[in-house]
Amino acid sequence: EVQLEESGGGLVQPGGSLRLSCAASGFTFSSYAMSWVRQAPGKGLEWVSAMSASGDNTYHADSVKGRFTISRDNSKNTLYLQMNRLRAEDTAVYYCAKTISPAAKLPFDYWGQGTLVTVSS
Amino acid sequence: QSVLTQPPSASGTPGQRVTISCSGSSSNIGSNYVYWYQQLPGTAPKLLIYRNNQRPSGVPDRFSGSKSGTSASLAISGLRSEDEADYYCAAWDDRLSGLFGGGTKLTVL
């Protein structure tokens, strides 16, 4: 059974940093591209970042470019999102999502349950 | 404001057929596949339609997708109370970013 478990969320002050982790199991993690998607409270879905299976290719939304960095450790079956210079508008539930192939940026066939990041003073 | 435009709400009575539209541009829907997700309250999204009109295993054939030019649609026939949820379209943009529509809240009256 595919499982994705996010962790690392919490309350952080504006300008601060957080690192999210996503522990994957139930599939060959190194064979699939992975992404982060967020959802602000009461709002819609927003694609954040994507990384190919090998880690050679990364993509970030303009809203986070230069502040967030996606990475992965295939030996640990774990996806990361390093978030720096956080802003109030980054407050959201952050989902880890698995794609259907090594290079695909979409679609996501499995999602984690999400971790809440709150940016507030 | 989302680059992919969806109506904020839709509604229907049990048994009816409803459609939800998704409008984009030549750099996203016009040149890439469209995907549809269903999000029930308090849960993670679920993939409903991939590659414009394909259903993953387990998705009822009451759900169907179509695409024409820079627009796409999700149709739900034989509407049921359990279909009440938020629905999102998604597509990759050639400017190297993923896109979601703003979401459509479907109410079953």
Coordinates of N, CA and C in Angstrom, one line a residue:
Chain A
E1 N 0.8 -1.2 0.0 CA 0.0 0.0 0.0 C 0.9 1.2 0.0
V2 N 0.6 2.2 -0.9 CA 1.3 3.4 -1.0 C 1.0 4.3 0.2
Q3 N 2.0 4.8 0.9 CA 1.8 5.7 2.0 C 2.8 6.9 1.9
L4 N 2.2 8.0 2.1 CA 3.0 9.3 2.1 C 2.7 10.0 3.4
E5 N 3.7 10.2 4.2 CA 3.5 10.8 5.5 C 4.3 12.1 5.7
E6 N 3.7 13.2 5.7 CA 4.4 14.5 5.8 C 4.6 14.8 7.3
S7 N 5.7 15.6 7.5 CA 6.0 16.0 8.9 C 6.8 17.3 8.8
G8 N 6.9 18.0 9.9 CA 7.7 19.2 9.9 C 7.0 20.5 9.9
G9 N 5.7 20.5 9.8 CA 4.9 21.7 9.9 C 4.8 22.3 11.3
G10 N 4.3 23.5 11.3 CA 4.1 24.1 12.6 C 4.0 25.6 12.5
L11 N 4.1 26.3 13.6 CA 4.0 27.8 13.7 C 5.4 28.4 13.5
V12 N 5.5 29.3 12.6 CA 6.8 30.0 12.4 C 6.6 31.5 12.2
Q13 N 7.5 32.3 12.6 CA 7.3 33.7 12.4 C 7.7 34.1 11.0
P14 N 7.1 35.2 10.5 CA 7.4 35.8 9.2 C 8.9 36.0 9.1
G15 N 9.5 35.5 8.0 CA 10.9 35.6 7.7 C 11.7 34.4 8.2
G16 N 11.0 33.5 8.9 CA 11.6 32.3 9.4 C 11.7 31.1 8.4
S17 N 12.2 30.0 8.8 CA 12.4 28.8 8.0 C 11.8 27.6 8.6
L18 N 11.4 26.6 7.7 CA 11.0 25.3 8.1 C 11.4 24.3 7.0
R19 N 11.6 23.1 7.4 CA 11.8 22.0 6.5 C 10.8 21.0 6.6
L20 N 10.0 20.7 5.6 CA 9.1 19.7 5.5 C 9.7 18.4 5.0
S21 N 9.2 17.3 5.6 CA 9.6 16.0 5.1 C 8.4 15.1 4.7
C22 N 8.6 14.2 3.8 CA 7.6 13.3 3.3 C 8.2 11.9 3.2
A23 N 7.8 11.1 4.1 CA 8.3 9.7 4.1 C 7.4 8.8 3.3
A24 N 8.0 8.2 2.3 CA 7.2 7.4 1.4 C 7.5 5.9 1.6
S25 N 6.4 5.1 1.4 CA 6.5 3.6 1.5 C 5.5 3.0 0.6
G26 N 5.7 1.7 0.3 CA 4.8 1.0 -0.5 C 5.0 1.0 -2.0
F27 N 6.0 1.7 -2.4 CA 6.3 1.8 -3.9 C 7.8 2.1 -4.0
T28 N 8.3 1.9 -5.2 CA 9.8 2.2 -5.5 C 9.9 3.7 -5.6
F29 N 10.3 4.4 -4.5 CA 10.3 5.8 -4.4 C 11.2 6.4 -5.5
S30 N 12.4 5.8 -5.8 CA 13.3 6.3 -6.7 C 12.9 6.3 -8.2
S31 N 11.7 5.7 -8.4 CA 11.2 5.5 -9.8 C 10.1 6.6 -10.2
Y32 N 9.8 7.5 -9.3 CA 8.7 8.4 -9.5 C 9.0 9.8 -9.1
A33 N 8.6 10.7 -10.0 CA 8.7 12.1 -9.7 C 7.7 12.4 -8.5
M34 N 8.1 13.4 -7.8 CA 7.3 13.8 -6.6 C 7.1 15.3 -6.6
S35 N 6.0 15.7 -5.9 CA 5.7 17.1 -5.8 C 5.2 17.6 -4.5
W36 N 5.1 18.8 -4.3 CA 4.5 19.5 -3.1 C 3.3 20.3 -3.7
V37 N 2.2 20.2 -3.0 CA 1.0 21.0 -3.3 C 0.5 21.6 -2.0
R38 N 0.0 22.8 -2.0 CA -0.5 23.4 -0.8 C -1.9 23.9 -0.9
Q39 N -2.5 24.1 0.2 CA -3.9 24.6 0.2 C -4.1 25.5 1.4
A40 N -4.2 26.8 1.2 CA -4.5 27.7 2.2 C -5.8 27.5 2.9
P41 N -6.0 27.8 4.1 CA -7.3 27.6 4.8 C -8.5 28.1 4.0
G42 N -9.4 27.2 3.7 CA -10.6 27.6 3.0 C -10.4 27.9 1.5
K43 N -9.2 27.7 1.0 CA -8.9 28.1 -0.4 C -8.7 26.8 -1.2
G44 N -8.3 27.1 -2.5 CA -8.1 26.0 -3.4 C -6.7 25.5 -3.4
L45 N -6.4 24.5 -4.3 CA -5.1 23.9 -4.4 C -4.1 24.8 -5.1
E46 N -2.9 24.7 -4.7 CA -1.8 25.5 -5.4 C -0.6 24.6 -5.5
W47 N -0.2 24.3 -6.8 CA 1.0 23.6 -7.0 C 2.2 24.4 -6.5
V48 N 3.2 23.7 -5.9 CA 4.3 24.4 -5.3 C 5.6 24.1 -6.0
S49 N 6.0 22.8 -6.0 CA 7.3 22.3 -6.5 C 7.2 20.9 -7.0
A50 N 8.1 20.5 -7.9 CA 8.2 19.2 -8.4 C 9.6 18.8 -8.6
M51 N 9.9 17.5 -8.5 CA 11.3 17.0 -8.7 C 11.2 15.7 -9.4
S52 N 12.0 15.5 -10.4 CA 12.0 14.2 -11.1 C 12.5 13.1 -10.2
A53 N 12.4 11.9 -10.7 CA 12.7 10.7 -9.9 C 14.2 10.7 -9.5
S54 N 15.0 11.1 -10.5 CA 16.5 11.1 -10.2 C 17.0 12.3 -9.4
G55 N 16.1 13.3 -9.4 CA 16.5 14.6 -8.8 C 17.2 15.5 -9.7
D56 N 17.3 15.2 -10.9 CA 18.0 16.0 -11.9 C 17.2 17.3 -12.3
N57 N 15.9 17.2 -12.2 CA 15.1 18.3 -12.7 C 14.2 18.7 -11.5
T58 N 14.1 20.0 -11.3 CA 13.3 20.6 -10.3 C 12.5 21.8 -10.9
Y59 N 11.3 22.0 -10.4 CA 10.4 23.1 -10.8 C 9.8 23.7 -9.6
H60 N 9.6 25.0 -9.6 CA 9.0 25.7 -8.5 C 8.0 26.8 -9.1
A61 N 6.9 27.0 -8.3 CA 6.0 28.0 -8.7 C 6.7 29.4 -8.5
D62 N 6.2 30.3 -9.3 CA 6.8 31.7 -9.2 C 6.7 32.3 -7.8
S63 N 5.6 31.9 -7.1 CA 5.3 32.4 -5.8 C 6.3 32.0 -4.7
V64 N 7.0 30.9 -5.0 CA 8.0 30.4 -4.0 C 9.4 30.4 -4.6
K65 N 9.6 30.7 -5.8 CA 10.9 30.6 -6.4 C 11.9 31.5 -5.7
G66 N 13.1 30.9 -5.4 CA 14.1 31.7 -4.7 C 13.9 31.6 -3.2
R67 N 12.8 31.1 -2.7 CA 12.6 30.9 -1.2 C 12.5 29.5 -0.8
F68 N 11.9 28.7 -1.7 CA 11.6 27.2 -1.3 C 12.6 26.4 -2.2
T69 N 13.0 25.3 -1.7 CA 13.8 24.3 -2.4 C 13.3 22.9 -2.2
I70 N 13.0 22.2 -3.3 CA 12.6 20.8 -3.2 C 13.8 19.9 -3.3
S71 N 13.9 18.8 -2.6 CA 15.0 17.9 -2.7 C 14.4 16.5 -2.3
R72 N 15.3 15.5 -2.5 CA 14.9 14.1 -2.2 C 16.1 13.3 -1.9
D73 N 15.9 12.3 -1.0 CA 17.0 11.4 -0.7 C 16.4 10.0 -1.0
N74 N 16.8 9.5 -2.2 CA 16.2 8.2 -2.6 C 16.7 7.0 -1.7
S75 N 17.8 7.2 -1.0 CA 18.2 6.1 -0.1 C 17.4 6.1 1.1
K76 N 16.7 7.2 1.4 CA 15.8 7.2 2.6 C 14.3 7.3 2.3
N77 N 14.0 7.2 1.0 CA 12.6 7.3 0.5 C 11.9 8.5 1.1
T78 N 12.6 9.6 1.0 CA 12.1 10.8 1.6 C 12.2 12.0 0.7
L79 N 11.1 12.8 0.7 CA 11.1 14.1 -0.1 C 11.1 15.2 0.9
Y80 N 11.7 16.3 0.5 CA 11.9 17.4 1.4 C 11.4 18.7 0.7
L81 N 11.0 19.7 1.6 CA 10.8 21.0 1.1 C 11.4 22.0 2.1
Q82 N 12.5 22.6 1.7 CA 13.1 23.7 2.5 C 12.4 25.0 2.2
M83 N 11.8 25.6 3.3 CA 11.1 26.8 3.1 C 11.8 27.9 3.9
N84 N 12.3 28.9 3.2 CA 13.0 30.1 3.8 C 12.2 31.3 3.5
R85 N 12.5 32.4 4.3 CA 11.9 33.7 4.2 C 10.3 33.6 4.1
L86 N 9.8 32.8 5.0 CA 8.4 32.6 5.0 C 7.5 33.8 5.2
R87 N 6.4 33.8 4.5 CA 5.4 35.0 4.6 C 4.1 34.5 5.1
A88 N 3.3 35.4 5.5 CA 1.9 35.0 6.0 C 1.2 34.3 4.9
E89 N 1.4 34.6 3.7 CA 0.6 34.0 2.6 C 1.1 32.6 2.3
D90 N 2.1 32.1 2.9 CA 2.6 30.7 2.8 C 1.8 29.8 3.8
T91 N 1.0 30.4 4.6 CA 0.2 29.6 5.5 C -0.7 28.7 4.8
A92 N -0.6 27.4 5.0 CA -1.4 26.4 4.2 C -1.1 25.0 4.8
V93 N -2.0 24.1 4.4 CA -1.7 22.7 4.5 C -0.8 22.3 3.3
Y94 N 0.3 21.6 3.6 CA 1.2 21.2 2.5 C 1.1 19.7 2.3
Y95 N 0.8 19.3 1.1 CA 0.6 17.9 0.7 C 1.8 17.5 -0.1
C96 N 2.3 16.3 0.2 CA 3.3 15.6 -0.6 C 2.5 14.7 -1.6
A97 N 2.9 14.7 -2.9 CA 2.1 13.9 -3.9 C 3.0 13.1 -4.8
K98 N 2.6 11.9 -5.1 CA 3.4 11.1 -6.0 C 2.8 11.2 -7.4
T99 N 3.7 11.3 -8.4 CA 3.3 11.3 -9.8 C 3.3 9.9 -10.4
I100 N 3.0 9.7 -11.7 CA 2.8 8.4 -12.2 C 4.0 7.9 -13.0
S101 N 5.0 8.7 -13.1 CA 6.2 8.2 -13.9 C 7.4 9.0 -13.4
P102 N 8.6 8.6 -13.9 CA 9.9 9.2 -13.4 C 10.0 10.7 -13.7
A103 N 9.4 11.1 -14.8 CA 9.6 12.5 -15.3 C 8.3 13.3 -15.2
A104 N 7.2 12.7 -15.0 CA 5.9 13.4 -15.1 C 5.8 14.5 -14.0
K105 N 5.3 15.6 -14.3 CA 5.1 16.6 -13.3 C 3.6 16.5 -12.9
L106 N 2.8 15.9 -13.7 CA 1.4 15.6 -13.4 C 1.0 14.3 -14.0
P107 N 0.0 13.6 -13.6 CA -0.8 13.9 -12.5 C -0.3 13.2 -11.2
F108 N -1.0 13.5 -10.1 CA -0.7 12.9 -8.8 C -1.7 11.7 -8.5
D109 N -1.2 10.5 -8.4 CA -2.1 9.4 -8.1 C -2.2 9.1 -6.6
Y110 N -1.3 9.6 -5.8 CA -1.4 9.4 -4.4 C -0.9 10.7 -3.7
W111 N -1.6 11.0 -2.6 CA -1.4 12.2 -1.8 C -1.2 11.8 -0.3
G112 N -0.4 12.6 0.4 CA -0.3 12.4 1.8 C -1.5 13.1 2.5
Q113 N -1.6 13.1 3.8 CA -2.7 13.7 4.5 C -2.4 15.2 4.8
G114 N -1.2 15.6 4.6 CA -0.8 17.0 4.7 C -0.3 17.4 6.1
T115 N 0.5 18.5 6.1 CA 1.0 19.0 7.3 C 0.8 20.6 7.3
L116 N 0.3 21.1 8.4 CA -0.1 22.5 8.4 C 1.1 23.4 8.8
V117 N 1.3 24.4 7.9 CA 2.3 25.4 8.2 C 1.6 26.7 8.4
T118 N 1.9 27.3 9.6 CA 1.3 28.6 9.9 C 2.3 29.7 10.1
V119 N 2.3 30.7 9.3 CA 3.3 31.8 9.4 C 2.6 33.0 10.1
S120 N 3.0 33.3 11.3 CA 2.4 34.3 12.0 C 3.3 34.8 13.2
S121 N 3.2 36.0 13.5 CA 3.9 36.6 14.6 C 3.1 36.5 15.9
Chain B
Q1 N -6.0 34.9 -8.2 CA -6.9 34.5 -9.3 C -6.1 33.4 -10.1
S2 N -6.7 32.2 -10.3 CA -6.1 31.1 -10.9 C -6.0 31.3 -12.4
V3 N -4.9 30.8 -13.0 CA -4.7 30.8 -14.5 C -5.8 29.9 -15.2
L4 N -6.1 28.8 -14.5 CA -7.2 28.0 -15.0 C -8.5 28.4 -14.3
T5 N -9.5 28.7 -15.2 CA -10.7 29.3 -14.6 C -11.8 28.3 -14.6
Q6 N -12.4 28.1 -13.4 CA -13.5 27.3 -13.1 C -14.6 28.1 -12.5
P7 N -15.9 27.7 -12.7 CA -17.0 28.4 -11.9 C -16.8 28.0 -10.5
P8 N -17.1 29.0 -9.6 CA -16.9 28.7 -8.1 C -17.9 27.7 -7.6
S9 N -19.1 27.5 -8.2 CA -20.1 26.6 -7.7 C -20.9 26.0 -8.8
A10 N -21.4 24.8 -8.5 CA -22.3 24.1 -9.4 C -23.3 23.3 -8.6
S11 N -24.4 23.0 -9.1 CA -25.4 22.2 -8.3 C -26.3 21.4 -9.2
G12 N -26.9 20.4 -8.6 CA -27.8 19.5 -9.3 C -28.6 18.7 -8.4
T13 N -29.6 18.1 -8.9 CA -30.4 17.1 -8.0 C -30.0 15.7 -8.3
P14 N -30.3 14.8 -7.4 CA -29.9 13.4 -7.6 C -30.4 12.9 -9.0
G15 N -29.5 12.2 -9.7 CA -29.9 11.6 -11.0 C -29.6 12.5 -12.1
Q16 N -29.4 13.8 -11.9 CA -29.1 14.8 -13.0 C -27.7 14.6 -13.5
R17 N -27.4 15.3 -14.6 CA -26.1 15.4 -15.2 C -25.6 16.8 -15.0
V18 N -24.4 17.0 -14.5 CA -23.8 18.3 -14.3 C -22.5 18.4 -15.0
T19 N -22.1 19.5 -15.5 CA -20.8 19.7 -16.1 C -20.1 20.9 -15.4
I20 N -18.8 20.7 -15.3 CA -17.9 21.8 -14.7 C -16.9 22.1 -15.7
S21 N -16.7 23.4 -16.0 CA -15.8 23.8 -17.1 C -14.5 24.3 -16.5
C22 N -13.5 24.3 -17.3 CA -12.1 24.7 -17.0 C -11.5 25.4 -18.2
S23 N -11.2 26.7 -18.1 CA -10.7 27.4 -19.2 C -9.3 27.8 -19.0
G24 N -8.4 27.6 -20.0 CA -7.0 28.0 -19.8 C -6.5 28.7 -21.0
S25 N -5.3 28.4 -21.4 CA -4.7 29.1 -22.6 C -3.9 28.1 -23.4
S26 N -3.3 28.6 -24.5 CA -2.5 27.8 -25.4 C -1.3 27.1 -24.7
S27 N -0.8 27.8 -23.6 CA 0.5 27.3 -23.0 C 0.2 26.2 -22.0
N28 N -1.1 26.0 -21.6 CA -1.4 25.0 -20.6 C -2.4 24.0 -21.2
I29 N -3.7 24.2 -21.1 CA -4.7 23.3 -21.6 C -4.5 23.1 -23.1
G30 N -4.2 24.1 -23.8 CA -4.0 24.0 -25.3 C -2.9 23.1 -25.7
S31 N -1.9 22.8 -24.9 CA -0.8 22.0 -25.4 C -0.4 20.9 -24.4
N32 N -1.2 20.7 -23.4 CA -0.9 19.6 -22.4 C -2.2 18.9 -22.0
Y33 N -2.0 17.8 -21.3 CA -3.2 17.1 -20.8 C -3.9 17.8 -19.6
V34 N -5.2 17.5 -19.5 CA -5.9 18.0 -18.4 C -6.3 16.9 -17.4
Y35 N -6.3 17.2 -16.1 CA -6.6 16.3 -15.1 C -7.6 16.9 -14.2
W36 N -8.4 16.0 -13.6 CA -9.5 16.4 -12.7 C -9.3 15.7 -11.3
Y37 N -9.5 16.4 -10.2 CA -9.4 15.9 -8.9 C -10.7 16.2 -8.1
Q38 N -11.1 15.3 -7.3 CA -12.2 15.4 -6.4 C -11.7 15.5 -4.9
Q39 N -12.1 16.5 -4.2 CA -11.7 16.7 -2.8 C -12.9 16.7 -1.9
L40 N -13.1 15.6 -1.2 CA -14.2 15.6 -0.2 C -13.7 16.4 1.1
P41 N -14.7 16.9 1.8 CA -14.3 17.8 3.0 C -13.3 17.1 3.9
G42 N -12.3 17.8 4.3 CA -11.3 17.3 5.2 C -10.4 16.2 4.8
T43 N -10.4 15.9 3.4 CA -9.5 14.9 2.9 C -8.6 15.4 1.8
A44 N -7.6 14.5 1.5 CA -6.7 14.9 0.4 C -7.5 14.7 -0.9
P45 N -7.0 15.4 -2.0 CA -7.7 15.2 -3.3 C -7.5 13.8 -3.8
K46 N -8.4 13.4 -4.7 CA -8.4 12.1 -5.4 C -8.4 12.3 -6.9
L47 N -7.6 11.6 -7.6 CA -7.5 11.7 -9.1 C -8.8 11.1 -9.7
L48 N -9.5 11.9 -10.5 CA -10.7 11.4 -11.1 C -10.5 11.1 -12.6
I49 N -9.8 12.0 -13.3 CA -9.6 11.9 -14.7 C -8.2 12.3 -15.0
Y50 N -7.5 11.5 -15.9 CA -6.2 11.8 -16.3 C -6.1 11.8 -17.8
R51 N -5.2 12.5 -18.4 CA -5.0 12.6 -19.9 C -6.3 12.9 -20.5
N52 N -7.0 13.9 -20.0 CA -8.2 14.6 -20.6 C -9.5 13.8 -20.3
N53 N -9.4 12.4 -20.5 CA -10.6 11.7 -20.5 C -10.5 10.3 -20.0
Q54 N -9.4 9.9 -19.4 CA -9.2 8.6 -18.9 C -9.5 8.5 -17.4
R55 N -10.2 7.4 -17.0 CA -10.5 7.2 -15.6 C -9.6 6.2 -15.0
P56 N -9.0 6.6 -13.8 CA -8.2 5.6 -13.1 C -9.1 4.4 -12.6
S57 N -8.5 3.3 -12.4 CA -9.2 2.1 -11.9 C -10.0 2.5 -10.6
G58 N -11.3 2.1 -10.6 CA -12.1 2.4 -9.4 C -12.9 3.6 -9.5
V59 N -12.7 4.5 -10.4 CA -13.5 5.7 -10.6 C -14.7 5.3 -11.5
P60 N -15.9 5.6 -11.0 CA -17.1 5.1 -11.7 C -17.2 5.8 -13.1
D61 N -17.9 5.1 -14.0 CA -18.0 5.7 -15.4 C -19.0 6.8 -15.4
R62 N -19.6 7.2 -14.3 CA -20.5 8.4 -14.2 C -19.6 9.6 -14.4
F63 N -18.3 9.5 -14.2 CA -17.4 10.6 -14.4 C -16.8 10.6 -15.7
S64 N -16.8 11.7 -16.5 CA -16.1 11.7 -17.8 C -15.5 13.1 -18.0
G65 N -14.4 13.1 -18.8 CA -13.7 14.3 -19.1 C -13.6 14.5 -20.6
S66 N -13.5 15.8 -21.0 CA -13.3 16.1 -22.4 C -12.5 17.4 -22.4
K67 N -11.9 17.6 -23.6 CA -11.1 18.7 -23.8 C -11.3 19.2 -25.3
S68 N -11.3 20.5 -25.5 CA -11.4 21.1 -26.8 C -10.6 22.4 -26.8
G69 N -9.6 22.5 -27.6 CA -8.8 23.7 -27.6 C -8.2 24.0 -26.3
T70 N -8.6 25.2 -25.8 CA -8.0 25.6 -24.5 C -9.0 25.5 -23.3
S71 N -10.0 24.7 -23.5 CA -11.0 24.4 -22.5 C -11.2 22.9 -22.3
A72 N -11.6 22.6 -21.1 CA -11.9 21.2 -20.7 C -13.2 21.2 -19.9
S73 N -13.8 20.0 -19.8 CA -15.0 19.9 -19.0 C -15.0 18.5 -18.2
L74 N -15.6 18.6 -17.1 CA -15.9 17.3 -16.3 C -17.4 17.2 -16.3
A75 N -17.8 16.0 -16.6 CA -19.3 15.7 -16.6 C -19.5 14.6 -15.5
I76 N -20.5 14.8 -14.7 CA -21.0 13.8 -13.8 C -22.4 13.5 -14.1
S77 N -22.7 12.3 -14.4 CA -24.0 11.8 -14.7 C -24.6 11.0 -13.6
G78 N -25.9 10.9 -13.5 CA -26.5 10.1 -12.4 C -26.0 10.7 -11.1
L79 N -26.1 12.0 -10.9 CA -25.6 12.6 -9.7 C -26.1 11.9 -8.4
R80 N -25.1 11.8 -7.5 CA -25.4 11.2 -6.2 C -25.0 12.1 -5.0
S81 N -25.6 11.9 -3.9 CA -25.3 12.8 -2.7 C -23.8 12.7 -2.4
E82 N -23.2 11.6 -2.6 CA -21.7 11.4 -2.2 C -20.8 12.1 -3.2
D83 N -21.4 12.7 -4.3 CA -20.6 13.4 -5.2 C -20.4 14.9 -4.7
E84 N -21.0 15.2 -3.7 CA -20.9 16.6 -3.2 C -19.5 16.8 -2.6
A85 N -18.7 17.7 -3.3 CA -17.3 17.8 -3.1 C -16.8 19.0 -3.8
D86 N -15.5 19.3 -3.7 CA -14.8 20.3 -4.5 C -14.1 19.6 -5.6
Y87 N -14.2 20.2 -6.8 CA -13.6 19.6 -8.0 C -12.6 20.6 -8.6
Y88 N -11.4 20.1 -8.9 CA -10.3 20.9 -9.4 C -9.8 20.4 -10.7
C89 N -9.6 21.2 -11.7 CA -8.9 20.8 -12.9 C -7.4 21.2 -12.7
A90 N -6.6 20.5 -13.5 CA -5.1 20.8 -13.4 C -4.5 20.5 -14.7
A91 N -3.4 21.3 -15.0 CA -2.6 21.1 -16.2 C -1.2 21.6 -16.0
W92 N -0.3 21.1 -16.8 CA 1.0 21.6 -16.8 C 1.1 22.8 -17.7
D93 N 1.9 23.8 -17.4 CA 2.1 24.9 -18.3 C 3.4 24.9 -18.9
D94 N 3.5 25.2 -20.2 CA 4.8 25.1 -20.9 C 5.8 26.1 -20.3
R95 N 5.4 27.0 -19.5 CA 6.3 27.9 -18.8 C 6.9 27.3 -17.5
L96 N 6.8 25.9 -17.5 CA 7.4 25.1 -16.5 C 6.8 25.3 -15.1
S97 N 5.5 25.2 -15.0 CA 4.8 25.2 -13.7 C 3.5 24.4 -13.8
G98 N 3.1 23.8 -12.7 CA 1.9 23.2 -12.6 C 0.8 24.2 -12.3
L99 N -0.4 23.9 -12.7 CA -1.5 24.8 -12.5 C -2.8 24.0 -12.0
F100 N -3.5 24.6 -11.1 CA -4.8 24.1 -10.7 C -5.8 25.2 -11.0
G101 N -7.0 24.8 -11.3 CA -8.1 25.7 -11.3 C -8.5 26.2 -9.9
G102 N -9.3 27.2 -9.8 CA -9.7 27.7 -8.5 C -10.6 26.8 -7.7
G103 N -11.1 25.8 -8.4 CA -12.0 24.8 -7.7 C -13.5 25.2 -7.9
T104 N -14.3 24.1 -8.0 CA -15.8 24.3 -8.1 C -16.4 23.4 -7.0
K105 N -17.2 24.1 -6.2 CA -17.9 23.4 -5.1 C -19.2 22.9 -5.7
L106 N -19.4 21.6 -5.7 CA -20.6 21.0 -6.2 C -21.5 20.6 -5.1
T107 N -22.7 21.1 -5.2 CA -23.8 20.9 -4.2 C -24.9 20.0 -4.8
V108 N -25.2 18.9 -4.1 CA -26.3 18.1 -4.5 C -27.5 18.4 -3.7
L109 N -28.5 19.0 -4.4 CA -29.7 19.6 -3.8 C -30.7 18.5 -3.3

